[in-house]
Tab-separated table of N, CA, C and O and ligand atoms in Angstrom:
chain	number	residue	atom	x	y	z
N	1	MET	N	76.152	79.217	56.273
N	1	MET	CA	76.338	79.288	57.294
N	1	MET	C	77.503	79.858	58.962
N	1	MET	O	78.168	79.889	58.393
N	2	PRO	N	77.229	80.510	59.940
N	2	PRO	CA	77.674	81.031	60.569
N	2	PRO	C	78.325	79.650	61.366
N	2	PRO	O	78.117	78.234	61.273
N	3	VAL	N	79.616	79.410	62.577
N	3	VAL	CA	80.646	78.783	62.543
N	3	VAL	C	79.685	77.856	63.824
N	3	VAL	O	78.763	78.590	64.720
N	4	HIS	N	79.654	76.511	63.361
N	4	HIS	CA	78.409	75.903	64.957
N	4	HIS	C	78.984	76.313	65.824
N	4	HIS	O	80.090	75.863	66.529
N	5	ARG	N	78.152	76.674	66.892
N	5	ARG	CA	78.683	76.675	68.500
N	5	ARG	C	76.935	76.495	69.054
N	5	ARG	O	76.320	76.769	68.902
N	6	PRO	N	77.055	75.928	70.311
N	6	PRO	CA	76.415	75.968	71.309
N	6	PRO	C	75.602	77.070	71.527
N	6	PRO	O	75.759	78.043	71.931
N	7	SER	N	73.923	76.847	71.557
N	7	SER	CA	73.078	78.228	71.566
N	7	SER	C	72.649	78.243	72.685
N	7	SER	O	73.204	77.506	74.142
N	8	ARG	N	72.106	79.450	73.539
N	8	ARG	CA	72.249	79.717	75.239
N	8	ARG	C	71.339	79.219	75.859
N	8	ARG	O	70.892	78.295	76.540
N	9	THR	N	70.563	78.684	74.470
N	9	THR	CA	69.239	78.527	74.701
N	9	THR	C	69.425	76.692	74.227
N	9	THR	O	68.959	75.707	75.804
N	10	GLU	N	69.782	75.931	74.021
N	10	GLU	CA	70.281	74.732	74.018
N	10	GLU	C	71.651	74.543	75.943
N	10	GLU	O	71.446	73.118	76.939
N	11	ALA	N	72.499	75.598	75.578
N	11	ALA	CA	72.832	75.284	77.500
N	11	ALA	C	71.932	75.057	78.588
N	11	ALA	O	72.532	74.700	79.661
N	12	GLU	N	71.392	76.196	78.611
N	12	GLU	CA	70.281	76.363	79.352
N	12	GLU	C	69.069	75.156	79.830
N	12	GLU	O	68.891	74.367	80.522
N	13	SER	N	68.820	74.182	78.914
N	13	SER	CA	68.072	73.527	79.056
N	13	SER	C	69.375	72.415	78.938
N	13	SER	O	68.236	70.999	79.899
N	14	ARG	N	69.897	71.844	78.984
N	14	ARG	CA	70.914	70.824	79.150
N	14	ARG	C	71.129	71.251	81.000
N	14	ARG	O	71.954	70.253	81.457
N	15	ARG	N	71.263	72.545	81.509
N	15	ARG	CA	71.585	72.666	83.024
N	15	ARG	C	70.911	71.928	83.581
N	15	ARG	O	71.126	71.250	84.699
N	16	LYS	N	69.544	72.331	83.176
N	16	LYS	CA	68.679	71.418	83.744
N	16	LYS	C	68.996	69.701	84.572
N	16	LYS	O	67.918	69.582	85.529
N	17	ALA	N	69.356	69.272	83.647
N	17	ALA	CA	69.663	67.558	83.672
N	17	ALA	C	71.228	67.595	84.025
N	17	ALA	O	71.241	66.086	84.869
N	18	VAL	N	71.702	68.321	84.501
N	18	VAL	CA	73.155	67.938	86.092
N	18	VAL	C	72.642	67.684	86.881
N	18	VAL	O	71.358	67.953	87.955
N	19	LEU	N	72.985	66.809	87.223
N	19	LEU	CA	73.392	65.879	88.720
N	19	LEU	C	73.769	65.769	89.471
N	19	LEU	O	75.418	66.390	89.617
N	20	PHE	N	73.894	65.775	91.124
N	20	PHE	CA	74.342	66.248	91.756
N	20	PHE	C	74.643	64.808	93.422
N	20	PHE	O	73.310	65.184	93.359
N	21	CYS	N	76.014	64.705	93.088
N	21	CYS	CA	76.041	63.946	94.164
N	21	CYS	C	76.161	65.204	95.654
N	21	CYS	O	77.469	65.666	95.984
N	22	PRO	N	75.439	64.421	97.093
N	22	PRO	CA	74.993	65.194	97.766
N	22	PRO	C	76.932	64.827	98.940
N	22	PRO	O	76.576	65.184	99.319
N	23	ASP	N	77.350	63.467	98.353
N	23	ASP	CA	78.097	63.017	99.607
N	23	ASP	C	79.608	63.883	98.911
N	23	ASP	O	80.355	63.984	99.742
N	24	CYS	N	79.631	63.568	98.080
N	24	CYS	CA	81.820	64.074	97.442
N	24	CYS	C	81.566	65.319	96.307
N	24	CYS	O	82.282	66.422	95.760
N	25	ASP	N	79.889	66.078	96.201
N	25	ASP	CA	79.950	66.921	95.178
N	25	ASP	C	80.007	66.581	93.703
N	25	ASP	O	80.330	67.249	93.281
N	26	HIS	N	80.186	65.843	93.437
N	26	HIS	CA	80.077	65.048	91.934
N	26	HIS	C	79.480	65.678	90.878
N	26	HIS	O	78.011	65.194	91.721
N	27	GLU	N	79.816	66.291	90.187
N	27	GLU	CA	78.422	66.754	89.262
N	27	GLU	C	78.713	66.773	87.870
N	27	GLU	O	79.631	67.174	87.059
N	28	SER	N	77.763	65.826	86.832
N	28	SER	CA	77.879	65.549	86.252
N	28	SER	C	76.495	65.401	85.842
N	28	SER	O	75.581	65.533	86.308
N	29	ASP	N	76.055	65.844	83.812
N	29	ASP	CA	75.200	65.688	83.283
N	29	ASP	C	74.830	64.349	83.371
N	29	ASP	O	74.740	63.624	83.515
N	30	ILE	N	72.835	64.153	83.564
N	30	ILE	CA	72.437	63.113	82.974
N	30	ILE	C	72.836	62.060	82.658
N	30	ILE	O	72.842	60.980	81.952
N	31	GLU	N	73.309	62.430	81.532
N	31	GLU	CA	74.198	61.509	80.502
N	31	GLU	C	75.728	61.425	80.798
N	31	GLU	O	75.830	61.533	80.060
N	32	GLY	N	75.734	62.120	81.617
N	32	GLY	CA	77.419	62.676	82.150
N	32	GLY	C	78.382	60.985	82.527
N	32	GLY	O	77.815	59.972	82.257
N	33	ASP	N	78.936	60.998	83.238
N	33	ASP	CA	79.558	59.394	83.927
N	33	ASP	C	79.110	58.572	85.179
N	33	ASP	O	79.845	58.778	85.768
N	34	TRP	N	78.277	58.732	85.197
N	34	TRP	CA	77.756	58.329	86.010
N	34	TRP	C	77.570	56.709	85.605
N	34	TRP	O	77.738	56.761	84.941
N	35	ASN	N	77.541	55.517	86.920
N	35	ASN	CA	77.487	54.806	86.494
N	35	ASN	C	76.264	54.434	86.723
N	35	ASN	O	75.800	53.916	87.347
N	36	VAL	N	75.003	53.692	85.664
N	36	VAL	CA	73.734	53.722	85.061
N	36	VAL	C	73.921	51.934	85.150
N	36	VAL	O	74.069	51.531	84.731
N	37	HIS	N	72.790	52.412	86.030
N	37	HIS	CA	72.151	50.497	86.021
N	37	HIS	C	70.386	50.062	85.892
N	37	HIS	O	69.787	51.369	86.786
N	38	ASP	N	70.605	49.307	85.074
N	38	ASP	CA	68.544	49.094	85.669
N	38	ASP	C	68.357	47.734	87.063
N	38	ASP	O	69.379	47.307	86.511
N	39	GLU	N	67.863	48.401	87.076
N	39	GLU	CA	67.382	47.470	88.421
N	39	GLU	C	65.566	47.649	88.653
N	39	GLU	O	64.373	48.521	88.087
N	40	ASP	N	64.899	46.627	88.174
N	40	ASP	CA	63.831	45.899	87.500
N	40	ASP	C	63.043	46.745	86.534
N	40	ASP	O	63.700	46.683	85.293
N	41	ASP	N	62.550	47.736	87.015
N	41	ASP	CA	62.270	48.748	85.776
N	41	ASP	C	62.164	49.849	86.259
N	41	ASP	O	61.830	51.123	85.582
N	42	ARG	N	63.281	49.819	87.125
N	42	ARG	CA	64.297	51.473	87.174
N	42	ARG	C	65.456	51.332	87.029
N	42	ARG	O	66.046	50.883	86.350
N	43	ARG	N	65.796	52.357	86.647
N	43	ARG	CA	67.632	53.159	86.187
N	43	ARG	C	67.771	54.395	86.788
N	43	ARG	O	67.356	54.668	87.436
N	44	VAL	N	68.539	52.926	87.176
N	44	VAL	CA	69.327	53.724	88.991
N	44	VAL	C	70.900	54.966	88.433
N	44	VAL	O	71.647	53.732	87.214
N	45	TYR	N	71.563	55.581	88.975
N	45	TYR	CA	72.150	56.850	88.934
N	45	TYR	C	72.760	56.483	90.095
N	45	TYR	O	72.519	56.956	91.472
N	46	ASP	N	74.429	56.179	89.970
N	46	ASP	CA	75.413	56.088	90.847
N	46	ASP	C	76.980	56.677	90.773
N	46	ASP	O	76.959	57.030	89.578
N	47	CYS	N	76.926	57.495	91.652
N	47	CYS	CA	78.373	58.435	92.279
N	47	CYS	C	79.392	57.347	91.072
N	47	CYS	O	79.485	56.511	91.912
N	48	PRO	N	80.451	57.570	90.649
N	48	PRO	CA	80.869	56.741	89.800
N	48	PRO	C	82.209	57.117	90.722
N	48	PRO	O	83.756	56.454	90.903
N	49	ASP	N	82.236	58.169	91.863
N	49	ASP	CA	83.454	58.059	92.750
N	49	ASP	C	83.718	58.166	93.672
N	49	ASP	O	84.584	57.166	94.348
N	50	CYS	N	82.472	58.097	94.417
N	50	CYS	CA	81.548	57.284	96.078
N	50	CYS	C	80.454	56.025	96.262
N	50	CYS	O	81.143	55.725	97.047
N	51	GLY	N	79.935	56.096	95.080
N	51	GLY	CA	79.295	54.760	94.410
N	51	GLY	C	78.386	55.231	95.166
N	51	GLY	O	76.839	54.739	95.305
N	52	THR	N	76.668	57.090	95.668
N	52	THR	CA	76.059	56.749	96.118
N	52	THR	C	75.095	57.356	94.971
N	52	THR	O	75.439	57.271	94.749
N	53	THR	N	73.860	56.397	95.491
N	53	THR	CA	72.843	56.605	94.645
N	53	THR	C	72.467	57.704	94.474
N	53	THR	O	71.861	58.610	95.562
N	54	ILE	N	72.550	58.489	93.270
N	54	ILE	CA	72.227	59.577	92.902
N	54	ILE	C	70.468	59.420	93.148
N	54	ILE	O	70.181	60.897	93.669
N	55	THR	N	69.547	58.928	91.823
N	55	THR	CA	68.551	59.259	91.981
N	55	THR	C	68.040	57.916	90.959
N	55	THR	O	69.054	57.300	90.917
N	56	THR	N	66.347	57.715	90.923
N	56	THR	CA	66.187	56.678	89.789
N	56	THR	C	65.614	57.073	88.992
N	56	THR	O	64.540	57.906	90.280
N	57	ARG	N	64.920	56.662	87.837
N	57	ARG	CA	64.068	56.853	87.247
N	57	ARG	C	63.309	55.800	86.428
N	57	ARG	O	64.104	55.169	86.725
N	58	PRO	N	61.698	55.512	86.511
N	58	PRO	CA	61.692	55.426	85.957
N	58	PRO	C	62.014	54.889	84.238
N	58	PRO	O	62.637	56.146	83.795
N	59	ARG	N	62.633	53.453	83.805
N	59	ARG	CA	62.592	53.287	82.864
N	59	ARG	C	62.162	53.474	81.914
N	59	ARG	O	60.598	53.188	82.086
N	60	ALA	N	62.108	54.353	80.675
N	60	ALA	CA	61.340	54.665	79.298
N	60	ALA	C	60.527	53.606	78.878
N	60	ALA	O	61.140	52.317	78.936
N	61	THR	N	59.093	52.851	78.642
N	61	THR	CA	58.485	52.105	78.450
N	61	THR	C	59.435	51.541	77.405
N	61	THR	O	59.447	52.253	76.336
N	62	PRO	N	59.192	50.593	77.097
N	62	PRO	CA	60.259	49.762	76.212
N	62	PRO	C	59.532	50.493	74.824
N	62	PRO	O	57.710	50.048	74.605
N	63	LEU	N	59.640	50.309	73.533
N	63	LEU	CA	58.806	50.862	72.065
N	63	LEU	C	59.020	49.255	71.361
N	63	LEU	O	57.667	48.530	71.114
N	64	LEU	N	59.972	48.421	71.567
N	64	LEU	CA	59.767	47.211	71.189
N	64	LEU	C	59.657	46.015	73.075
N	64	LEU	O	59.637	46.044	73.230
N	65	THR	N	58.498	45.370	72.140
N	65	THR	CA	58.088	43.992	73.097
N	65	THR	C	57.779	42.882	72.247
N	65	THR	O	57.992	42.699	70.993
N	66	PRO	N	58.722	41.967	72.717
N	66	PRO	CA	58.970	40.500	72.360
N	66	PRO	C	57.917	40.032	71.878
N	66	PRO	O	56.888	40.123	72.174
G	101	ZN	ZN1	79.957	60.935	95.309
């Protein structure tokens, strides 16, 4: 097996998920250091530097129902 290293395809696919803060230009992966919290049925991404809400996205439909 060759030495493991990220493929270009993998890097490209991850790049699509990068978010940018419009206020302070903080940038991070969607799974990076954003302050993520849930509001109702949404997931909210806030900037860790300035607190600006970057984006909200609908929470994934729970697979487990009580
Ligand atoms: Zn910011």
